[in-house]
Coordinates of C-alpha atoms in Angstrom, one line a residue:
Chain A
M162 CA 112.3 114.6 59.4
W163 CA 113.7 111.2 60.4
K164 CA 114.0 112.4 63.9
V165 CA 110.3 113.3 64.0
L166 CA 109.4 109.8 62.7
V167 CA 111.7 108.0 65.2
A168 CA 110.2 110.2 68.0
L169 CA 106.7 109.5 66.8
I170 CA 107.3 105.7 66.8
V171 CA 108.8 105.9 70.4
G172 CA 105.8 108.1 71.5
L173 CA 103.3 105.6 70.1
L174 CA 105.2 102.7 71.6
A175 CA 105.2 104.4 75.0
V176 CA 101.4 104.9 75.1
S177 CA 100.6 101.6 73.4
P178 CA 100.3 99.6 76.7
L179 CA 97.7 102.2 77.8
L180 CA 95.9 102.0 74.4
I181 CA 95.9 98.2 74.6
G182 CA 94.7 98.5 78.2
I183 CA 91.7 100.7 77.1
A184 CA 90.8 98.2 74.4
T185 CA 91.1 95.1 76.5
V186 CA 90.5 95.7 80.2
G187 CA 89.0 99.2 80.1
P188 CA 85.4 100.2 79.4
L189 CA 85.9 99.2 75.8
G190 CA 86.9 95.7 76.8
G191 CA 83.9 95.3 79.0
K192 CA 85.7 93.8 82.0
Y193 CA 87.1 96.7 83.9
I194 CA 86.5 94.9 87.2
T195 CA 89.0 92.1 86.9
E196 CA 89.0 88.8 88.7
N197 CA 92.4 89.4 90.2
N198 CA 91.7 91.1 93.5
Y199 CA 91.6 90.6 97.2
R200 CA 88.9 87.9 97.0
H201 CA 91.5 85.5 95.7
F202 CA 93.6 85.7 98.8
S203 CA 93.1 83.5 101.8
P204 CA 92.5 85.4 105.1
Y205 CA 96.1 84.7 106.2
E206 CA 97.6 85.8 102.9
R207 CA 95.4 88.9 102.9
S208 CA 96.5 89.9 106.4
T209 CA 100.2 89.5 105.3
V210 CA 99.8 91.7 102.2
Y211 CA 97.8 94.3 104.2
A212 CA 100.6 94.4 106.9
L213 CA 103.3 94.8 104.2
V214 CA 101.5 97.7 102.6
N215 CA 100.8 99.2 106.0
D216 CA 104.5 99.2 106.8
I217 CA 105.4 100.7 103.4
M218 CA 102.8 103.4 103.8
L219 CA 104.0 104.4 107.2
Y220 CA 107.6 104.9 106.0
L221 CA 106.4 106.6 102.7
N222 CA 104.1 109.0 104.7
R223 CA 107.0 110.0 106.9
I224 CA 109.3 110.7 104.0
L225 CA 106.7 112.4 101.9
E226 CA 105.4 114.7 104.7
I227 CA 108.9 116.0 105.3
L228 CA 109.8 116.3 101.6
I229 CA 106.5 118.0 100.6
T230 CA 106.4 120.4 103.5
I231 CA 110.0 121.5 102.9
G232 CA 109.4 121.6 99.1
A233 CA 106.2 123.7 99.4
F234 CA 107.6 126.4 101.7
F235 CA 111.0 126.4 99.8
V236 CA 109.3 127.0 96.4
F237 CA 106.9 129.6 98.0
I238 CA 109.8 131.6 99.5
M239 CA 111.9 131.3 96.3
T240 CA 109.0 132.6 94.2
V241 CA 108.6 135.7 96.4
L242 CA 112.4 136.3 96.2
E243 CA 112.4 135.7 92.4
Y244 CA 109.6 138.2 92.0
W245 CA 111.6 140.7 93.9
K246 CA 114.7 139.9 91.7
F247 CA 112.7 140.4 88.5
D248 CA 111.3 143.7 89.8
K249 CA 114.9 144.9 90.5
M250 CA 116.1 143.7 87.1
Y251 CA 113.2 145.4 85.3
K252 CA 113.9 148.7 87.0
L253 CA 117.6 148.5 86.1
E254 CA 116.6 147.7 82.5
Q255 CA 114.3 150.7 82.4
Q256 CA 117.2 152.9 83.6
H257 CA 119.5 151.6 80.9
H258 CA 117.0 151.4 78.0
G259 CA 114.5 154.1 79.1
G260 CA 111.5 151.8 78.9
G261 CA 112.2 150.7 75.4
K262 CA 110.3 148.1 73.5
H263 CA 109.5 144.6 74.5
Chain B
M19 CA 114.8 146.1 66.6
T20 CA 116.7 142.9 67.0
Q21 CA 115.1 139.9 68.6
L22 CA 116.8 136.6 69.4
L23 CA 115.5 133.1 68.7
R24 CA 115.1 131.6 72.1
F25 CA 112.9 128.6 71.6
S26 CA 112.6 126.2 68.6
P27 CA 109.2 125.2 67.3
A28 CA 109.6 121.8 68.9
Q29 CA 110.3 123.4 72.3
R30 CA 107.3 125.6 71.9
A31 CA 105.1 122.7 70.9
A32 CA 106.4 120.6 73.9
H33 CA 105.7 123.5 76.3
F34 CA 102.2 124.0 74.9
L35 CA 101.2 120.3 75.1
V36 CA 102.8 119.5 78.4
S37 CA 101.6 122.7 80.1
L38 CA 98.0 122.4 78.8
S39 CA 97.7 118.7 79.6
G40 CA 99.5 119.2 83.0
M41 CA 97.1 122.0 84.1
L42 CA 94.0 120.0 82.9
L43 CA 95.3 117.0 84.8
L44 CA 95.6 119.1 88.0
I45 CA 92.2 120.7 87.5
T46 CA 90.5 117.3 87.1
G47 CA 92.8 115.5 89.5
L48 CA 92.9 117.7 92.6
P49 CA 89.1 117.5 93.2
I50 CA 89.5 113.7 93.7
T51 CA 91.9 114.3 96.6
F52 CA 90.3 117.4 98.0
S53 CA 86.7 116.5 97.3
D54 CA 85.4 118.4 100.4
Q55 CA 86.8 121.7 99.0
L56 CA 86.6 121.1 95.2
R57 CA 83.6 119.0 94.6
W58 CA 82.1 121.7 92.5
V59 CA 84.7 121.2 89.8
I60 CA 83.5 117.6 89.3
D61 CA 79.8 118.7 89.4
L62 CA 80.4 121.6 87.0
M63 CA 82.1 119.3 84.4
G64 CA 79.2 116.9 84.4
G65 CA 80.3 114.3 87.0
S66 CA 83.3 112.1 87.8
V67 CA 82.8 110.1 84.6
V68 CA 83.6 113.2 82.6
T69 CA 86.4 114.5 84.8
M70 CA 88.1 111.1 84.9
L71 CA 87.8 110.7 81.1
I72 CA 89.4 114.1 80.6
H73 CA 92.1 113.2 83.3
R74 CA 93.0 110.0 81.5
M75 CA 93.0 111.5 78.0
C76 CA 95.3 114.3 79.3
G77 CA 97.4 111.6 80.9
L78 CA 97.7 109.9 77.5
I79 CA 98.7 113.2 75.9
L80 CA 101.3 113.9 78.6
A81 CA 102.7 110.3 78.3
F82 CA 103.0 110.7 74.5
S83 CA 104.5 114.2 74.7
L84 CA 107.1 113.0 77.2
A85 CA 108.2 110.1 75.0
F86 CA 107.9 112.0 71.7
F87 CA 109.7 115.2 72.7
G88 CA 112.1 113.4 75.0
T89 CA 113.3 111.2 72.1
Y90 CA 113.3 114.2 69.7
F91 CA 115.4 116.4 71.9
L92 CA 117.8 113.5 72.6
L93 CA 118.2 112.8 68.9
E94 CA 118.7 116.5 68.3
R95 CA 121.4 116.7 71.0
I96 CA 123.2 113.6 69.6
T97 CA 123.1 114.7 65.9
E98 CA 123.5 118.5 66.3
G99 CA 125.3 118.9 69.6
R100 CA 124.6 121.7 72.2
R101 CA 124.2 124.5 69.6
D102 CA 123.4 127.7 71.6
S103 CA 122.5 125.8 74.8
N104 CA 124.7 125.9 77.9
L105 CA 123.0 122.9 79.4
T106 CA 125.4 120.0 80.1
F107 CA 125.2 117.0 82.4
T108 CA 128.4 117.4 84.3
L109 CA 129.0 117.8 88.0
G110 CA 130.8 121.0 87.4
F111 CA 127.8 122.5 85.6
F112 CA 125.5 121.7 88.5
I113 CA 128.0 123.0 91.1
Q114 CA 128.1 126.3 89.0
L115 CA 124.3 126.4 89.1
G116 CA 124.3 126.2 92.9
K117 CA 126.9 129.1 93.0
D118 CA 124.7 131.1 90.5
M119 CA 121.7 130.6 92.7
A120 CA 123.5 131.8 95.8
Q121 CA 125.0 134.8 93.9
D122 CA 121.6 135.7 92.4
M123 CA 120.0 135.7 95.8
L124 CA 122.8 137.8 97.3
W125 CA 122.4 140.3 94.4
T126 CA 118.7 140.4 95.1
F127 CA 119.4 141.4 98.6
G128 CA 122.0 144.0 97.4
L129 CA 124.9 142.1 99.0
V130 CA 126.9 141.7 95.8
K131 CA 127.2 144.1 92.9
E132 CA 127.0 141.6 89.9
R133 CA 124.4 139.0 88.9
P134 CA 125.8 135.7 87.7
V135 CA 126.6 135.8 84.0
S136 CA 124.2 133.2 82.7
G137 CA 124.1 131.3 79.4
K138 CA 120.9 130.5 77.6
Y139 CA 119.4 128.7 80.6
D140 CA 119.9 130.2 84.1
W141 CA 119.7 128.1 87.3
V142 CA 115.9 128.6 87.6
M143 CA 115.3 127.4 84.0
V144 CA 117.7 124.4 84.4
A145 CA 115.7 123.5 87.5
D146 CA 112.5 123.7 85.4
I147 CA 114.0 121.7 82.5
M148 CA 115.2 119.0 84.9
S149 CA 112.2 118.7 87.1
V150 CA 109.3 118.8 84.6
P151 CA 110.2 115.5 82.8
T152 CA 111.0 113.9 86.1
F153 CA 107.7 114.8 87.7
C154 CA 105.8 113.9 84.5
L155 CA 107.5 110.5 84.3
V156 CA 106.6 109.7 88.0
E157 CA 103.0 110.9 87.3
V158 CA 102.7 108.9 84.1
I159 CA 104.0 105.7 85.6
T160 CA 102.0 105.9 88.8
G161 CA 98.9 107.0 87.0
A162 CA 99.2 104.2 84.4
I163 CA 99.6 101.7 87.3
M164 CA 96.5 103.1 89.0
W165 CA 94.6 103.1 85.7
F166 CA 95.4 99.4 85.0
P167 CA 96.5 97.9 88.3
F168 CA 96.4 94.3 87.2
P169 CA 98.3 92.1 86.5
L170 CA 101.2 94.2 87.9
L171 CA 99.7 94.4 91.4
Q172 CA 98.3 90.9 91.4
A173 CA 100.7 89.8 94.1
N174 CA 99.7 92.6 96.4
P175 CA 96.7 94.8 95.3
G176 CA 97.2 97.0 98.4
L177 CA 100.3 98.5 96.7
F178 CA 97.8 100.5 94.7
F179 CA 97.7 102.9 97.7
V180 CA 101.4 103.3 97.7
F181 CA 101.3 104.5 94.0
R182 CA 98.3 106.7 94.8
V183 CA 100.2 108.5 97.6
I184 CA 103.2 109.1 95.4
H185 CA 101.0 110.3 92.5
V186 CA 99.2 112.7 94.8
A187 CA 102.3 114.0 96.5
V188 CA 103.9 114.8 93.2
A189 CA 100.7 116.4 92.0
I190 CA 100.5 118.7 95.1
F191 CA 104.2 119.7 94.6
A192 CA 103.3 120.4 91.0
I193 CA 100.9 123.0 92.2
F194 CA 103.8 124.9 93.6
F195 CA 105.9 124.3 90.6
V196 CA 103.3 125.6 88.1
F197 CA 102.6 128.6 90.4
A198 CA 106.3 129.5 90.8
H199 CA 107.0 129.0 87.0
A200 CA 104.0 131.1 85.9
T201 CA 104.4 133.8 88.6
I202 CA 108.1 134.3 87.9
L203 CA 108.0 134.1 84.1
H204 CA 104.7 135.7 83.3
F205 CA 103.6 137.9 86.2
T206 CA 106.8 139.7 87.0
P207 CA 107.6 143.3 85.8
G208 CA 108.9 143.0 82.2
N209 CA 106.8 140.0 81.5
F210 CA 103.3 140.7 82.8
P211 CA 100.6 139.9 81.7
I212 CA 102.1 137.2 79.5
N213 CA 105.6 136.4 78.4
M214 CA 105.3 135.7 74.7
G215 CA 108.7 134.2 74.4
I216 CA 107.6 130.6 74.8
F217 CA 104.8 131.1 72.3
S218 CA 106.6 133.2 69.6
G219 CA 110.0 131.8 70.4
L220 CA 111.6 135.3 70.4
I221 CA 113.1 137.5 73.1
P222 CA 114.1 141.2 72.6
K223 CA 117.9 141.6 72.6
H224 CA 118.0 144.2 75.3
K225 CA 115.9 142.0 77.6
A226 CA 118.2 139.0 77.0
E227 CA 121.3 141.2 77.7
G228 CA 120.0 141.6 81.3
E229 CA 119.0 138.0 81.8
F230 CA 121.2 135.8 79.7
P231 CA 124.3 137.9 78.7
A232 CA 126.6 134.9 78.0
W233 CA 124.0 133.6 75.5
I234 CA 123.9 136.7 73.3
P235 CA 127.1 136.0 71.2
V236 CA 125.9 132.5 70.2
A237 CA 122.2 133.3 69.8
K238 CA 120.5 133.5 66.4
K239 CA 119.5 137.1 65.6
L240 CA 116.4 138.1 63.7
E241 CA 115.2 141.5 62.6
V242 CA 111.6 141.3 63.8
P243 CA 109.6 144.3 65.0
E244 CA 108.9 144.4 68.8
E245 CA 105.7 145.3 70.4
H246 CA 105.8 148.3 72.7
Y247 CA 105.8 147.1 76.3
T248 CA 104.7 149.0 79.4
F249 CA 104.3 147.3 82.8
H250 CA 101.0 148.0 84.4
P251 CA 101.2 148.3 88.2
I252 CA 98.2 145.9 88.4
G253 CA 100.8 143.3 87.7
Y254 CA 102.0 143.7 91.3
V255 CA 98.5 142.9 92.5
V256 CA 98.3 139.8 90.3
G257 CA 101.8 138.7 91.5
A258 CA 100.7 139.3 95.2
I259 CA 97.5 137.2 94.6
A260 CA 99.5 134.4 93.1
C261 CA 102.1 134.5 95.9
G262 CA 99.3 134.7 98.5
I263 CA 97.6 131.6 97.1
M264 CA 100.9 129.8 97.1
G265 CA 101.5 130.8 100.7
L266 CA 98.0 129.5 101.7
T267 CA 98.6 126.3 99.8
A268 CA 101.8 125.8 101.6
Y269 CA 99.7 126.1 104.8
V270 CA 97.4 123.4 103.4
V271 CA 100.5 121.1 103.1
Y272 CA 101.3 122.0 106.7
L273 CA 97.8 120.9 107.7
L274 CA 98.1 117.7 105.8
R275 CA 101.4 117.0 107.5
E276 CA 99.7 117.7 110.9
E277 CA 97.2 115.0 110.0
G278 CA 100.0 112.5 109.1
L279 CA 98.9 112.9 105.4
A280 CA 95.9 110.6 105.9
G281 CA 96.0 109.5 102.3
F282 CA 96.4 113.2 101.3
R283 CA 92.8 113.9 102.2
L284 CA 92.3 117.0 104.3
L285 CA 90.1 115.8 107.2
Q286 CA 89.7 119.0 109.1
E287 CA 87.6 121.9 108.0
S288 CA 89.7 125.0 107.2
G289 CA 88.6 128.3 105.6
A290 CA 92.2 128.9 104.6
A291 CA 92.4 125.6 102.8
F292 CA 89.1 126.2 101.1
V293 CA 90.3 129.6 99.8
A294 CA 93.7 128.2 98.8
L295 CA 92.5 125.2 96.9
N296 CA 89.7 127.0 95.1
G297 CA 92.2 129.8 94.3
V298 CA 94.5 127.2 92.8
I299 CA 91.8 125.8 90.5
L300 CA 90.7 129.3 89.4
V301 CA 94.2 130.4 88.7
F302 CA 94.8 127.2 86.7
I303 CA 91.7 127.9 84.6
V304 CA 93.1 131.4 83.9
Y305 CA 96.4 129.8 82.9
V306 CA 94.6 127.4 80.5
I307 CA 92.9 130.4 78.9
L308 CA 96.2 132.4 78.7
T309 CA 97.9 129.4 77.1
F310 CA 95.3 129.4 74.3
Y311 CA 95.6 133.2 74.0
G312 CA 99.4 133.1 73.8
I313 CA 99.5 130.3 71.2
S314 CA 96.8 131.9 69.0
K315 CA 98.5 135.3 69.2
A316 CA 101.8 133.8 68.2
L317 CA 100.3 131.9 65.3
S318 CA 98.4 134.9 64.0
K319 CA 101.6 137.0 64.1
S320 CA 103.6 134.3 62.3
R321 CA 101.1 134.2 59.5
A322 CA 101.0 138.0 59.2

C-alpha cells in the first residue's frame, strides 16, 4: 500500500507543473498569449535567434530523416518476419498439442 | 488446465492506461501534422478545440501513468527483487538479447534447429519494455514544453520548432511501434483476434512452453479454465492489412525524407500516403475499441 501512496505522490508531483500551468497561463488563467514572445526582441537579436534555430533545425532534420527512415523500414520488416515466426510457432504448437485449448 | 500468472494487476493497469492514452494521442495528434490527409478527424470530433483538449488530457494521463507506474515498478523491484522476471540491466543481458534476436531470425528462416530459450521476457518484449517509457518520456517533455513554452523558451522562442520536430518524429515512429506490437502480439496465429494475456494476466502453460520455456519453473501456476481457441484464417487477412498499412506508412516516411522533412508536413499529394495515414487512424480506432473489449471481458470473467 505504501508503494501505491509513494507512486501516487510522485505521479501528482510530476503533473503538477502542467496543472499549475493550466490554472495560471492556460485558458483558465485567461492569459494564454503571454507577453514573452518575439516582439520583445530587437531586429538584430531576432535575426540572431532565428539563425541559431535554423542551424539547429538543419542538423536535427538531417539526423531525424535518417533515423526515422531506417527505423520505419526496420520495424516494418521485423514485423513481417515476426508474423512469419509466430505462424511457424503456432503450427509447431498445434502438432505437439493437437490444437488444444488457449 | 494450468495457466500461468504472466502480468500483475499493476502491469495490466499500466498497459491499459498507457496504450489507451497513447492511441488517443496519436488519433488526435497526427491530424495536426498531416492535416491535408486527416482533416476529417478534427472535423468529426467537433473541431481543433475539442481534439486539442482530448490531446492534452491524454497527455496528462500519459505523464501521470509514466510517473506513477515508473515509481511503483521501481519500488517493487527494490523491495521484492526480480521475482520471476529475467530483466536485468547488465551489459551481458543486452548482448544475450542481441544473440537471441539473431538466433530467432535464423530459426524463422529454418537455418538453426532451436529457438533461443527465453525467460519471462524475450528480446522483442524487452525492446517494448525499454522503448515505451523512453518514447513516452520524450513525448511528455516535448509536449509539455509546447503546451507551456514560456518562460522556458523566453531566450529563444524559435526553439519551439525544435521541440515540435522531435515530438512529431517520435510520434511517427510510435505509429510503427504500435502497429508492430499489436500485429505481432494480437493478430498472429495463436493470438488472433485478441491476446487476452495483457487483460486477464494469464497465459496457458502449453503456450508459454513454446514461447518462454525458461520462465515456466519460476512462474506462478493457477488452475483456471481455458477458453477453447481456434485460429480463423481471416487472421492472415487482418495481419496482411496491418503489415500493408505499415509498409505504406514506411513509404510516407520515405516521402517526408525526400522533402527534407519540411516540418514533417507532407507537401506533395500522394494517394498512397492518403491510404496509409487514413488506414493508420482507422486501425487505431479499432485498437481503442479492442482495448475496451479486452478489459471489460477480463473484468467480467474475474467477477464470475
